[in-house]
mmCIF file of C-alpha atoms in Angstrom:
data_model
loop_
_atom_site.group_PDB
_atom_site.id
_atom_site.type_symbol
_atom_site.label_atom_id
_atom_site.label_comp_id
_atom_site.label_asym_id
_atom_site.label_seq_id
_atom_site.Cartn_x
_atom_site.Cartn_y
_atom_site.Cartn_z
ATOM 1 C CA MET A 479 88.454 -92.708 169.166
ATOM 2 C CA ASN A 480 89.233 -95.556 167.113
ATOM 3 C CA TYR A 481 87.910 -94.589 163.721
ATOM 4 C CA ARG A 482 88.834 -97.821 161.665
ATOM 5 C CA PRO A 483 84.530 -99.081 162.142
ATOM 6 C CA ILE A 484 83.571 -95.687 160.510
ATOM 7 C CA LEU A 485 86.840 -96.700 157.853
ATOM 8 C CA SER A 486 85.330 -100.326 157.592
ATOM 9 C CA ALA A 487 81.582 -98.655 156.268
ATOM 10 C CA ILE A 488 83.114 -96.213 154.247
ATOM 11 C CA LEU A 489 85.794 -99.059 152.633
ATOM 12 C CA ILE A 490 82.845 -101.582 152.615
ATOM 13 C CA PHE A 491 79.687 -98.256 151.072
ATOM 14 C CA ILE A 492 82.234 -98.011 148.252
ATOM 15 C CA THR A 493 82.743 -101.663 147.263
ATOM 16 C CA LEU A 494 79.311 -101.478 146.786
ATOM 17 C CA ILE A 495 79.200 -98.693 144.743
ATOM 18 C CA LEU A 496 82.087 -100.146 142.887
ATOM 19 C CA GLY A 497 79.967 -103.835 142.137
ATOM 20 C CA LEU A 498 76.916 -101.887 141.473
ATOM 21 C CA PHE A 499 78.151 -99.361 138.925
ATOM 22 C CA LEU A 500 81.306 -100.566 137.525
ATOM 23 C CA ILE A 501 81.887 -104.537 138.089
ATOM 24 C CA LEU A 502 77.985 -105.923 136.921
ATOM 25 C CA PRO A 503 77.698 -104.121 134.149
ATOM 26 C CA LYS A 504 81.408 -104.689 132.812
ATOM 27 C CA TYR A 505 80.397 -109.092 134.574
ATOM 28 C CA GLN A 506 77.073 -108.711 132.158
ATOM 29 C CA ASP A 507 79.298 -106.577 129.447
ATOM 30 C CA LEU A 508 81.133 -109.771 129.197
ATOM 31 C CA LYS A 509 78.669 -111.837 129.405
ATOM 32 C CA SER A 510 76.580 -110.985 126.408
ATOM 33 C CA SER A 511 80.065 -111.188 124.528
ATOM 34 C CA GLN A 512 81.289 -114.399 125.312
ATOM 35 C CA ILE A 513 77.514 -115.182 123.803
ATOM 36 C CA LYS A 514 77.902 -113.530 121.044
ATOM 37 C CA ILE A 515 80.469 -115.703 120.370
ATOM 38 C CA LYS A 516 79.281 -118.737 120.803
ATOM 39 C CA GLU A 517 76.162 -117.450 118.965
ATOM 40 C CA VAL A 518 79.523 -116.141 115.567
ATOM 41 C CA GLN A 519 81.217 -119.633 115.813
ATOM 42 C CA LYS A 520 78.294 -121.886 115.805
ATOM 43 C CA GLU A 521 76.895 -119.981 112.729
ATOM 44 C CA ILE A 522 80.949 -120.907 111.441
ATOM 45 C CA LYS A 523 80.801 -123.920 111.920
ATOM 46 C CA GLN A 524 77.370 -123.926 110.405
ATOM 47 C CA TRP A 525 78.270 -122.583 107.452
ATOM 48 C CA GLU A 526 81.650 -124.347 106.727
ATOM 49 C CA GLU A 527 79.676 -127.259 107.274
ATOM 50 C CA TYR A 528 76.463 -126.254 104.932
ATOM 51 C CA PHE A 529 79.925 -125.357 102.324
ATOM 52 C CA SER A 530 80.966 -127.925 102.496
ATOM 53 C CA ASN A 531 78.359 -129.817 101.416
ATOM 54 C CA LEU A 532 77.693 -128.216 98.846
ATOM 55 C CA GLU A 533 80.933 -128.994 97.721
ATOM 56 C CA LYS A 534 80.574 -132.390 97.744
ATOM 57 C CA VAL A 535 77.339 -132.249 96.768
ATOM 58 C CA SER A 536 79.169 -130.197 93.388
ATOM 59 C CA GLN A 537 82.312 -132.866 93.145
ATOM 60 C CA GLU A 538 79.215 -135.129 92.721
ATOM 61 C CA LEU A 539 77.169 -133.629 90.834
ATOM 62 C CA LYS A 540 80.210 -133.663 88.212
ATOM 63 C CA ASN A 541 79.765 -137.603 88.053
ATOM 64 C CA TYR A 542 75.833 -136.710 86.267
ATOM 65 C CA THR A 543 76.372 -134.307 83.573
ATOM 66 C CA GLU A 544 75.309 -136.466 81.302
ATOM 67 C CA VAL A 545 71.670 -136.616 83.400
ATOM 68 C CA LEU A 546 72.235 -132.896 84.341
ATOM 69 C CA SER A 547 72.737 -132.090 79.981
ATOM 70 C CA LYS A 548 69.898 -134.537 79.415
ATOM 71 C CA ILE A 549 67.513 -132.075 82.392
ATOM 72 C CA ASP A 550 69.698 -129.121 80.587
ATOM 73 C CA SER A 551 68.377 -130.209 76.656
ATOM 74 C CA ALA A 552 64.168 -130.518 77.884
ATOM 75 C CA ILE A 553 64.249 -127.214 80.085
ATOM 76 C CA PRO A 554 66.704 -124.873 77.333
ATOM 77 C CA SER A 555 66.843 -121.666 78.988
ATOM 78 C CA GLU A 556 66.619 -120.281 75.057
ATOM 79 C CA PHE A 557 63.057 -121.923 73.709
ATOM 80 C CA SER A 558 64.194 -121.777 69.645
ATOM 81 C CA LEU A 559 62.096 -122.089 66.937
ATOM 82 C CA PRO A 560 64.154 -123.025 63.725
ATOM 83 C CA SER A 561 66.300 -125.492 65.780
ATOM 84 C CA LEU A 562 62.061 -126.800 67.821
ATOM 85 C CA PHE A 563 60.829 -126.927 63.535
ATOM 86 C CA ASN A 564 64.381 -128.083 62.203
ATOM 87 C CA PHE A 565 64.141 -131.275 64.422
ATOM 88 C CA ILE A 566 60.183 -131.715 64.104
ATOM 89 C CA GLN A 567 61.387 -131.918 59.857
ATOM 90 C CA LYS A 568 63.892 -133.831 59.956
ATOM 91 C CA ILE A 569 62.672 -136.462 62.877
ATOM 92 C CA SER A 570 58.416 -136.479 60.024
ATOM 93 C CA SER A 571 61.536 -137.428 57.051
ATOM 94 C CA GLN A 572 62.764 -140.278 59.333
ATOM 95 C CA SER A 573 59.846 -142.073 59.675
ATOM 96 C CA GLY A 574 58.424 -141.654 56.241
ATOM 97 C CA LEU A 575 55.498 -139.036 56.802
ATOM 98 C CA VAL A 576 55.927 -135.316 55.013
ATOM 99 C CA LEU A 577 55.747 -132.312 56.750
ATOM 100 C CA LYS A 578 52.953 -129.427 55.018
ATOM 101 C CA GLU A 579 52.716 -127.337 58.118
ATOM 102 C CA VAL A 580 53.978 -125.802 61.281
ATOM 103 C CA GLY A 581 51.441 -123.342 62.983
ATOM 104 C CA SER A 582 52.211 -120.574 65.072
ATOM 105 C CA VAL A 583 53.459 -120.648 68.606
ATOM 106 C CA THR A 584 52.003 -120.307 71.802
ATOM 107 C CA ALA A 585 53.281 -119.851 75.280
ATOM 108 C CA SER A 586 52.169 -120.079 79.002
ATOM 109 C CA PRO A 587 53.241 -120.950 81.913
ATOM 110 C CA ILE A 588 52.594 -124.226 83.544
ATOM 111 C CA SER A 589 50.532 -123.133 86.580
ATOM 112 C CA GLN A 590 50.519 -119.660 88.596
ATOM 113 C CA ASN A 591 53.667 -120.091 89.936
ATOM 114 C CA SER A 592 55.392 -121.837 88.247
ATOM 115 C CA ASN A 593 58.649 -120.229 85.606
ATOM 116 C CA ILE A 594 58.079 -122.518 83.677
ATOM 117 C CA GLN A 595 56.447 -122.786 80.038
ATOM 118 C CA LYS A 596 54.307 -125.069 77.091
ATOM 119 C CA ASN A 597 55.098 -123.793 74.415
ATOM 120 C CA SER A 598 52.357 -124.822 71.863
ATOM 121 C CA PHE A 599 52.159 -125.617 67.601
ATOM 122 C CA THR A 600 50.166 -127.785 65.697
ATOM 123 C CA VAL A 601 51.913 -129.703 62.676
ATOM 124 C CA SER A 602 50.225 -130.911 59.689
ATOM 125 C CA LEU A 603 51.558 -134.056 58.576
ATOM 126 C CA SER A 604 50.543 -136.352 55.340
ATOM 127 C CA GLY A 605 51.628 -140.198 54.565
ATOM 128 C CA SER A 606 50.495 -143.233 56.708
ATOM 129 C CA TYR A 607 49.122 -145.158 60.380
ATOM 130 C CA SER A 608 52.960 -147.058 60.879
ATOM 131 C CA SER A 609 54.459 -144.228 60.246
ATOM 132 C CA LEU A 610 52.739 -141.265 62.490
ATOM 133 C CA LYS A 611 52.715 -143.905 64.998
ATOM 134 C CA ASN A 612 56.820 -143.982 64.497
ATOM 135 C CA PHE A 613 56.503 -140.280 63.782
ATOM 136 C CA LEU A 614 55.300 -141.313 68.175
ATOM 137 C CA SER A 615 57.873 -142.825 68.945
ATOM 138 C CA ILE A 616 60.775 -140.826 67.562
ATOM 139 C CA LEU A 617 59.312 -137.039 68.893
ATOM 140 C CA GLU A 618 58.207 -139.105 72.090
ATOM 141 C CA LYS A 619 61.873 -140.405 72.868
ATOM 142 C CA SER A 620 63.709 -137.287 71.948
ATOM 143 C CA ALA A 621 65.392 -135.392 74.604
ATOM 144 C CA ARG A 622 63.650 -132.297 73.575
ATOM 145 C CA PHE A 623 61.173 -133.797 76.322
ATOM 146 C CA LEU A 624 58.132 -133.296 73.221
ATOM 147 C CA GLU A 625 54.511 -134.131 73.897
ATOM 148 C CA VAL A 626 51.457 -134.922 71.921
ATOM 149 C CA GLU A 627 48.571 -132.794 73.565
ATOM 150 C CA SER A 628 46.055 -133.517 70.562
ATOM 151 C CA ILE A 629 45.835 -135.362 67.484
ATOM 152 C CA SER A 630 43.402 -136.031 64.790
ATOM 153 C CA PHE A 631 43.021 -138.065 62.083
ATOM 154 C CA SER A 632 40.999 -139.159 58.956
ATOM 155 C CA SER A 633 41.615 -142.771 56.907
ATOM 156 C CA PRO A 634 43.109 -142.147 53.156
ATOM 157 C CA THR A 635 41.234 -140.886 50.310
ATOM 158 C CA GLU A 636 40.862 -143.122 47.210
ATOM 159 C CA LYS A 637 42.060 -139.523 45.693
ATOM 160 C CA GLU A 638 44.647 -138.553 48.621
ATOM 161 C CA GLY A 639 46.192 -142.067 49.116
ATOM 162 C CA VAL A 640 46.917 -140.459 52.008
ATOM 163 C CA SER A 641 46.053 -139.441 55.134
ATOM 164 C CA SER A 642 46.576 -136.524 56.645
ATOM 165 C CA PHE A 643 46.904 -135.704 60.479
ATOM 166 C CA SER A 644 46.872 -133.042 62.231
ATOM 167 C CA LEU A 645 49.226 -133.140 65.767
ATOM 168 C CA ARG A 646 48.757 -130.586 68.477
ATOM 169 C CA ILE A 647 52.851 -130.684 69.887
ATOM 170 C CA LYS A 648 53.958 -129.276 73.452
ATOM 171 C CA VAL A 649 57.203 -128.430 74.658
ATOM 172 C CA HIS A 650 59.176 -127.083 77.899
ATOM 173 C CA SER A 651 61.428 -124.342 78.352
ATOM 174 C CA TYR A 652 62.060 -121.430 80.919
ATOM 175 C CA MET B 72 96.303 -84.067 189.816
ATOM 176 C CA VAL B 73 99.769 -85.878 188.206
ATOM 177 C CA GLU B 74 98.463 -89.316 187.517
ATOM 178 C CA ILE B 75 101.894 -91.293 188.382
ATOM 179 C CA ILE B 76 100.699 -94.097 187.487
ATOM 180 C CA PRO B 77 99.230 -94.541 183.563
ATOM 181 C CA LYS B 78 96.934 -95.767 183.417
ATOM 182 C CA PRO B 79 96.267 -99.332 180.160
ATOM 183 C CA LYS B 80 95.797 -98.136 177.137
ATOM 184 C CA ALA B 81 91.489 -99.083 175.894
ATOM 185 C CA LYS B 82 92.513 -102.503 173.670
ATOM 186 C CA THR B 83 90.287 -102.286 170.405
ATOM 187 C CA PRO B 84 88.389 -105.250 169.674
ATOM 188 C CA PRO B 85 89.445 -107.993 167.604
ATOM 189 C CA TRP B 86 86.786 -107.468 164.848
ATOM 190 C CA PHE B 87 87.230 -104.161 164.452
ATOM 191 C CA ASN B 88 90.518 -104.789 162.740
ATOM 192 C CA ILE B 89 89.050 -107.847 160.805
ATOM 193 C CA LEU B 90 86.269 -105.510 159.491
ATOM 194 C CA PHE B 91 88.424 -102.793 158.842
ATOM 195 C CA TYR B 92 91.789 -105.598 157.008
ATOM 196 C CA PHE B 93 88.146 -107.362 155.020
ATOM 197 C CA SER B 94 86.867 -104.137 154.080
ATOM 198 C CA ILE B 95 90.237 -103.407 152.102
ATOM 199 C CA SER B 96 91.031 -107.057 150.433
ATOM 200 C CA LEU B 97 87.367 -106.501 149.350
ATOM 201 C CA LEU B 98 87.925 -102.729 147.784
ATOM 202 C CA ILE B 99 91.181 -103.990 145.743
ATOM 203 C CA ILE B 100 89.413 -107.390 144.835
ATOM 204 C CA ALA B 101 86.806 -105.193 143.287
ATOM 205 C CA ILE B 102 89.467 -102.889 141.880
ATOM 206 C CA LEU B 103 91.318 -105.923 140.630
ATOM 207 C CA SER B 104 87.753 -107.632 139.661
ATOM 208 C CA PHE B 105 86.738 -103.849 137.476
ATOM 209 C CA PHE B 106 90.704 -104.033 135.297
ATOM 210 C CA ILE B 107 89.892 -108.020 135.406
ATOM 211 C CA LEU B 108 86.510 -107.858 134.040
ATOM 212 C CA ASN B 109 88.161 -104.859 131.812
ATOM 213 C CA GLN B 110 91.080 -106.960 129.888
ATOM 214 C CA LEU B 111 88.669 -109.801 130.298
ATOM 215 C CA GLN B 112 85.816 -107.719 127.844
ATOM 216 C CA LYS B 113 88.876 -106.152 125.588
ATOM 217 C CA LYS B 114 89.600 -109.408 124.583
ATOM 218 C CA ALA B 115 86.192 -110.451 124.229
ATOM 219 C CA THR B 116 85.153 -107.590 121.999
ATOM 220 C CA PHE B 117 88.621 -108.721 119.519
ATOM 221 C CA ASN B 118 87.687 -111.991 119.174
ATOM 222 C CA LEU B 119 84.288 -110.775 118.340
ATOM 223 C CA GLN B 120 85.737 -108.688 115.841
ATOM 224 C CA ASN B 121 87.336 -111.465 114.123
ATOM 225 C CA LEU B 122 84.960 -113.969 114.287
ATOM 226 C CA ASP B 123 82.812 -111.380 112.701
ATOM 227 C CA GLU B 124 85.803 -111.355 110.128
ATOM 228 C CA LEU B 125 85.953 -114.856 109.452
ATOM 229 C CA LEU B 126 82.383 -115.236 109.192
ATOM 230 C CA LYS B 127 82.803 -112.672 105.933
ATOM 231 C CA ASN B 128 85.003 -114.608 104.650
ATOM 232 C CA THR B 129 83.414 -117.744 105.126
ATOM 233 C CA LYS B 130 80.690 -116.540 102.715
ATOM 234 C CA THR B 131 83.376 -115.987 99.695
ATOM 235 C CA GLN B 132 81.870 -115.134 95.934
ATOM 236 C CA GLU B 133 83.710 -118.027 94.962
ATOM 237 C CA ARG B 134 81.031 -120.336 97.419
ATOM 238 C CA ILE B 135 77.762 -118.038 96.761
ATOM 239 C CA ASN B 136 78.100 -118.424 93.638
ATOM 240 C CA LEU B 137 78.829 -122.548 93.759
ATOM 241 C CA GLU B 138 75.665 -122.431 96.156
ATOM 242 C CA LYS B 139 73.230 -120.198 93.169
ATOM 243 C CA GLU B 140 75.019 -123.099 90.708
ATOM 244 C CA LEU B 141 73.423 -126.137 93.369
ATOM 245 C CA ILE B 142 70.413 -124.474 93.386
ATOM 246 C CA ASN B 143 69.641 -123.335 90.187
ATOM 247 C CA TYR B 144 70.947 -127.046 90.327
ATOM 248 C CA GLN B 145 68.040 -128.687 92.009
ATOM 249 C CA LYS B 146 65.065 -126.013 90.973
ATOM 250 C CA LYS B 147 66.166 -127.745 87.141
ATOM 251 C CA THR B 148 65.849 -131.581 88.616
ATOM 252 C CA ASP B 149 62.691 -130.308 90.763
ATOM 253 C CA ASP B 150 61.218 -128.774 87.583
ATOM 254 C CA PHE B 151 62.170 -132.533 85.551
ATOM 255 C CA SER B 152 60.328 -134.500 87.890
ATOM 256 C CA TYR B 153 56.865 -132.725 87.782
ATOM 257 C CA LEU B 154 58.043 -133.014 84.597
ATOM 258 C CA VAL B 155 58.136 -136.190 84.047
ATOM 259 C CA LYS B 156 55.553 -137.574 86.267
ATOM 260 C CA ASN B 157 53.172 -135.242 84.273
ATOM 261 C CA HIS B 158 54.931 -136.991 80.825
ATOM 262 C CA ASN B 159 52.223 -139.028 78.753
ATOM 263 C CA LEU B 160 52.957 -141.011 76.090
ATOM 264 C CA THR B 161 50.629 -140.845 73.383
ATOM 265 C CA SER B 162 52.131 -143.231 70.765
ATOM 266 C CA LYS B 163 50.374 -145.998 73.180
ATOM 267 C CA LEU B 164 46.927 -144.271 72.882
ATOM 268 C CA PHE B 165 47.894 -146.967 69.268
ATOM 269 C CA ASP B 166 48.497 -149.416 70.895
ATOM 270 C CA PHE B 167 45.693 -150.044 73.623
ATOM 271 C CA LEU B 168 43.386 -149.407 70.872
ATOM 272 C CA GLU B 169 44.549 -151.754 68.106
ATOM 273 C CA ASN B 170 44.361 -153.841 71.333
ATOM 274 C CA ILE B 171 41.348 -153.847 71.835
ATOM 275 C CA THR B 172 39.575 -153.605 68.395
ATOM 276 C CA HIS B 173 37.338 -155.812 67.384
ATOM 277 C CA PRO B 174 38.398 -157.777 64.836
ATOM 278 C CA ALA B 175 35.579 -156.803 62.422
ATOM 279 C CA VAL B 176 36.056 -153.105 63.328
ATOM 280 C CA TYR B 177 37.655 -150.504 61.780
ATOM 281 C CA PHE B 178 38.046 -146.925 62.562
ATOM 282 C CA SER B 179 38.380 -144.336 59.818
ATOM 283 C CA SER B 180 38.886 -141.019 62.371
ATOM 284 C CA LEU B 181 40.575 -140.427 65.079
ATOM 285 C CA SER B 182 40.521 -137.550 67.399
ATOM 286 C CA PHE B 183 42.141 -137.169 70.645
ATOM 287 C CA SER B 184 42.552 -134.444 73.638
ATOM 288 C CA SER B 185 44.787 -135.730 76.336
ATOM 289 C CA GLU B 186 44.055 -132.330 78.311
ATOM 290 C CA ASN B 187 40.410 -134.025 79.250
ATOM 291 C CA GLY B 188 41.970 -137.461 78.093
ATOM 292 C CA ILE B 189 38.354 -137.670 75.502
ATOM 293 C CA VAL B 190 39.128 -140.293 72.719
ATOM 294 C CA VAL B 191 36.221 -139.754 69.591
ATOM 295 C CA LEU B 192 36.514 -142.346 66.860
ATOM 296 C CA ARG B 193 34.487 -143.291 64.219
ATOM 297 C CA GLY B 194 34.263 -145.963 61.935
ATOM 298 C CA GLY B 195 32.800 -148.523 60.388
ATOM 299 C CA THR B 196 31.559 -152.317 60.740
ATOM 300 C CA GLU B 197 29.079 -156.347 58.670
ATOM 301 C CA ASN B 198 27.029 -155.960 61.352
ATOM 302 C CA PHE B 199 25.156 -154.714 64.455
ATOM 303 C CA GLN B 200 26.184 -157.921 66.247
ATOM 304 C CA THR B 201 30.349 -157.151 66.439
ATOM 305 C CA LEU B 202 29.543 -153.185 67.027
ATOM 306 C CA GLY B 203 27.429 -154.743 70.306
ATOM 307 C CA GLN B 204 30.419 -157.277 70.404
ATOM 308 C CA GLN B 205 33.382 -153.798 70.270
ATOM 309 C CA LEU B 206 30.792 -151.787 72.579
ATOM 310 C CA SER B 207 30.725 -155.037 75.235
ATOM 311 C CA ILE B 208 34.565 -155.006 74.792
ATOM 312 C CA PHE B 209 35.176 -151.376 75.333
ATOM 313 C CA LYS B 210 32.813 -151.247 79.111
ATOM 314 C CA THR B 211 34.369 -154.469 80.754
ATOM 315 C CA GLU B 212 38.496 -152.084 80.204
ATOM 316 C CA PRO B 213 39.423 -150.776 82.637
ATOM 317 C CA LEU B 214 40.919 -148.577 81.615
ATOM 318 C CA ILE B 215 38.340 -146.414 79.857
ATOM 319 C CA LYS B 216 35.780 -145.101 81.999
ATOM 320 C CA GLU B 217 32.705 -144.100 80.067
ATOM 321 C CA VAL B 218 31.804 -145.025 76.582
ATOM 322 C CA ASN B 219 29.158 -143.523 74.354
ATOM 323 C CA LEU B 220 27.876 -144.451 71.227
ATOM 324 C CA SER B 221 25.917 -142.060 69.002
ATOM 325 C CA GLU B 222 25.605 -141.146 65.461
ATOM 326 C CA VAL B 223 24.764 -144.972 64.371
ATOM 327 C CA SER B 224 23.602 -145.611 61.031
ATOM 328 C CA ILE B 225 23.621 -148.345 57.678
ATOM 329 C CA GLY B 226 25.453 -146.575 54.786
ATOM 330 C CA ARG B 227 25.006 -147.794 51.353
ATOM 331 C CA GLU B 228 25.745 -151.121 51.438
ATOM 332 C CA GLY B 229 24.807 -152.407 54.440
ATOM 333 C CA LYS B 230 27.861 -151.600 56.887
ATOM 334 C CA ILE B 231 27.209 -149.362 60.041
ATOM 335 C CA ASN B 232 29.026 -145.920 60.564
ATOM 336 C CA PHE B 233 28.764 -145.000 63.976
ATOM 337 C CA THR B 234 30.817 -142.800 66.948
ATOM 338 C CA PHE B 235 32.595 -143.905 69.726
ATOM 339 C CA THR B 236 33.682 -141.659 72.531
ATOM 340 C CA LEU B 237 35.694 -142.812 75.067
ATOM 341 C CA SER B 238 36.943 -141.406 78.044
ATOM 342 C CA LEU B 239 40.094 -142.867 79.224
ATOM 343 C CA LEU B 240 42.129 -143.159 82.119
ATOM 344 C CA SER B 241 45.689 -141.481 82.333
ATOM 345 C CA GLU B 242 47.671 -144.874 82.832
ATOM 346 C CA ILE B 243 47.281 -145.841 79.467
ATOM 347 C CA PHE B 244 49.882 -142.858 78.923
ATOM 348 C CA LYS B 245 52.096 -143.596 81.506
#
């Protein structure tokens, strides 16, 4: 009796079982690993490009150190009250005004989601109208980016001879 | 009875052999495939581990610090742009008022708030005619949104005292 047809059937059956339960899962694992490899390679490439761009930007920023330091002084991380008042005193005498009083500082964020603080304070000055204009001109050109929120004054009385100015100034910080 | 003439051996059909060798080949191929796939999978896993390591090394502490530094700069420049955009030069108010003040009109007091852009001017003039001309100048000025004349009175020497409340457009201060 010839057993070959039966053997053939058994072998094909074994091959099918092998294919279904060993080879196919292995193939699927390999495919999935290859996909993962491609994804990781792509991710590495993207990160490399990203960091390479960052390095380029960083190099380019070195040409703008002066501008960056201006930004730093416009919005400093630490708000120093004495240095600010010293600056106000300096520019008031520079412009021909007398600094009479500096009020307390009130701080509040410029908007709900912002971390920039608006620091407002009042100053009382005395002097002439032209001196006030000089004072404002210097104040507004300063690197600290000061801004006058409100201003009020009256013409001088004969007794005083000079005008009194009341200003609310704001300055920003983090 | 003894058979003197032997019977010819029954011939196996050729497809029995073909099927048999085919099934053996199939099984061999399946076994080989399994081992090949297994090797490829091992290699892929090894590659994936290497790539994961490479990905980790891509994000070095130095690069992360650089990224943080640049993000910080970006934030600062954005904040600075916002401040520049919203920065008002109050000193321009005086040049503006000087240009639109009637020669026969003087202002004795000024009160201004940048929050609402309102300036209150108290002053005097010789007669109602010049007051009317001043009002007309203010009304025709495109940078003034609204003009309000109040507290008009006749002073001791026949001079006219008044209060102007002007609502200004923010363009003046840019």
